[in-house]
Coordinates of C-alpha atoms in Angstrom, one line a residue:
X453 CA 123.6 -3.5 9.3
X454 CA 124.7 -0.1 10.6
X455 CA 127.0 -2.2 13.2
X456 CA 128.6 -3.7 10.9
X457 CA 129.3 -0.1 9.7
X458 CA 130.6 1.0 12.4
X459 CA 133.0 -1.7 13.1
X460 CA 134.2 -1.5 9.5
X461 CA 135.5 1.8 10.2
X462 CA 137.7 1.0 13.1
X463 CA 139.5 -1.2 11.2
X464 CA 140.2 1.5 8.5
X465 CA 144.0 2.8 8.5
X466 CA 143.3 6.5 7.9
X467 CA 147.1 8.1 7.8
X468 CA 148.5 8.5 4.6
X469 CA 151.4 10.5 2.8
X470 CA 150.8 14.2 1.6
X471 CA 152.8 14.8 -1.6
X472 CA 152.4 18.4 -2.6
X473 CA 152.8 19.6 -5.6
X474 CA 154.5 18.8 -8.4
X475 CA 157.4 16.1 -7.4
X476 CA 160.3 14.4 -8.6
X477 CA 162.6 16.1 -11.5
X478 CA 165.2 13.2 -11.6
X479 CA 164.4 9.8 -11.7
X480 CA 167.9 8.6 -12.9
X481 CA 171.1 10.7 -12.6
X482 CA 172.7 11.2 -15.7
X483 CA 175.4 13.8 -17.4
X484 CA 172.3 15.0 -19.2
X485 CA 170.5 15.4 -16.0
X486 CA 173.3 17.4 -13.8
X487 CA 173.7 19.6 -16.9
X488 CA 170.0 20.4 -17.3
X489 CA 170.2 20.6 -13.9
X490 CA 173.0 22.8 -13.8
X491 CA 171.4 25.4 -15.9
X492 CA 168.9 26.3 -13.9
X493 CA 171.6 27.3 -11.5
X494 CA 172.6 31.4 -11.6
X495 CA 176.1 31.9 -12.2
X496 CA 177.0 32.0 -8.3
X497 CA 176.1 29.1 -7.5
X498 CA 177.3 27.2 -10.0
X499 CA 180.7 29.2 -9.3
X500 CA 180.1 27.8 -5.6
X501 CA 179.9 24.6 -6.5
X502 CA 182.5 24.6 -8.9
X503 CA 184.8 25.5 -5.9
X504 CA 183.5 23.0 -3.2
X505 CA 186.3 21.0 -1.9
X506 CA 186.3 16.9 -2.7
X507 CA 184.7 16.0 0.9
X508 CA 182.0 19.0 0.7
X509 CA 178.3 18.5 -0.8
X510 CA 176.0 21.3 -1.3
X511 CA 172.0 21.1 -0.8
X512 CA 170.1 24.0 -3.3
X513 CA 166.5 23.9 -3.0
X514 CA 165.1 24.4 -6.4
X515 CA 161.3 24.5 -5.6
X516 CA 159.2 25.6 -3.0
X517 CA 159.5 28.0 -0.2
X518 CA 163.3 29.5 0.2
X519 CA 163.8 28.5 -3.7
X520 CA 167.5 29.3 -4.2
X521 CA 168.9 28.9 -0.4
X522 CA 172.3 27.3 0.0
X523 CA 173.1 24.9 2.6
X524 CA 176.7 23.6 2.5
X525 CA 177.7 20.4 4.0
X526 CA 181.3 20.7 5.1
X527 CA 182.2 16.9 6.2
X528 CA 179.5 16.5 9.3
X529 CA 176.5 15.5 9.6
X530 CA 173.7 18.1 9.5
X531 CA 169.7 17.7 10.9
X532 CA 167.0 18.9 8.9
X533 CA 163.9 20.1 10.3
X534 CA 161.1 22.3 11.7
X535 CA 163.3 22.8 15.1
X536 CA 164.8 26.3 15.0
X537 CA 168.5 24.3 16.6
X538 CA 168.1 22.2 13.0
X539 CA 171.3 22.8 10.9
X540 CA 168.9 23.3 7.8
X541 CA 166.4 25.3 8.9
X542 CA 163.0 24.3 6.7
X543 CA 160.0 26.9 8.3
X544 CA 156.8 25.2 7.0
X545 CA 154.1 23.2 8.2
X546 CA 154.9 20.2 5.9
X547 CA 158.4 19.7 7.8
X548 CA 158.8 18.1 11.3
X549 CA 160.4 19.0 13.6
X550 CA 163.3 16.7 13.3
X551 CA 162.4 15.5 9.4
X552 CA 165.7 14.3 8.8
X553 CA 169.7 14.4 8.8
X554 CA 172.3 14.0 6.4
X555 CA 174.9 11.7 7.5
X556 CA 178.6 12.2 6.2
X557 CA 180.1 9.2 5.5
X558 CA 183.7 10.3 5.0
X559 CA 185.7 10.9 1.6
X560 CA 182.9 13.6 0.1
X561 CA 180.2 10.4 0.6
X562 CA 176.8 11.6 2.2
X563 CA 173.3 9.9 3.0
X564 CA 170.2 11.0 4.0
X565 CA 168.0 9.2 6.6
X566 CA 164.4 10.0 7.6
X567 CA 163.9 10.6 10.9
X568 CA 160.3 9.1 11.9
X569 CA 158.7 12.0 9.9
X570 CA 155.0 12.6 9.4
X571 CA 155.0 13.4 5.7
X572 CA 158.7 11.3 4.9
X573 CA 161.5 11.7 3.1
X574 CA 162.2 11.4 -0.7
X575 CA 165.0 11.0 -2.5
X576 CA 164.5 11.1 -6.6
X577 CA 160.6 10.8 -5.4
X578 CA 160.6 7.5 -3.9
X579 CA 160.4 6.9 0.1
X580 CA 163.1 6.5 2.1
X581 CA 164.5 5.8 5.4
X582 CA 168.0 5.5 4.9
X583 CA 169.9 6.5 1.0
X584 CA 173.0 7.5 -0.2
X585 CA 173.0 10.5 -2.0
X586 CA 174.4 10.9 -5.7
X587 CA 175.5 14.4 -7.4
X588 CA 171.7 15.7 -8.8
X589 CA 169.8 13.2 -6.6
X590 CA 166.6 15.8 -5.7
X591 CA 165.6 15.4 -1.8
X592 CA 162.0 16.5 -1.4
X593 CA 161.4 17.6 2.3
X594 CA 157.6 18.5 2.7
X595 CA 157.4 21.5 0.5
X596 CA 161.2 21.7 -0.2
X597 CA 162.5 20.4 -2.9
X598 CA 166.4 20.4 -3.2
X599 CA 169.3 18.5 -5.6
X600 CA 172.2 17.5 -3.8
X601 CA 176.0 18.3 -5.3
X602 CA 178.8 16.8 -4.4
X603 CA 182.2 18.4 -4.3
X604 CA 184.8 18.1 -7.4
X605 CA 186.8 15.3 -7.3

């Protein structure tokens, strides 16, 4: 009996997913959403955003560590990780080092692709590998969690 114990447990998957914390704030993007969204926002940023030209996107984490940082996307892709060389720059433990990268697709259109990360990458609290991003889609990054604008059309 004890064998069969044994064996058991090397057929047992044992990684899993850590989700810390309290997650997703946006299941579906809406004018309700972006304005609720919106007025969490201090007055400069939304000034910032309201300025953002029609092929730049803005990433504003909202919870967890660095709560408030900027990162602008300007029409290029950016990486996303633990690496100190990332473009967005995420110091924690729950972040690898290469998490993930925004792709620019042209025409103020971005994406976000995981990168083979340990904990993965959500967008709107579902798993991802590749997604296109939406004005007030919320990317969670370990710890991080931040809503993505796009620039005024």
């Amino acid at each position: 009996m004890g064998g069969d114990v044994e064996h058991a447990h090397e057929n047992l998957d044992l990684t899993s997913t850590l989700h810390l914390g309290v997650r997703g704030i946006v299941s579906k993007v809406s004018p309700e959403k972006v304005d609720q969204l919106l007025s969490i926002l201090s007055d400069e940023d939304r000034g910032i955003l309201s300025g953002l030209n029609p092929q730049d996107a803005m990433l504003i984490v909202h919870r967890g560590p660095s709560k408030g940082a900027r990162f602008l996307l300007s029409g290029a892709d950016a990486s996303i990780g633990r690496a100190s060389e990332s473009d967005i720059f995420l110091d924690d433990v729950t972040v690898s080092r290469h998490h993930a990268r925004i792709i620019s697709q042209g025409e103020g259109k971005y994406s976000v692709e995981d990168l083979g990360s340990l904990n993965g990458t959500y967008v709107n609290s579902s798993s991802v590998t590749l997604s296109s991003l939406q004005g007030a889609d919320e990317i969670q990054i370990g710890k991080f969690h931040m809503v993505f604008f796009g620039g005024n059309k």
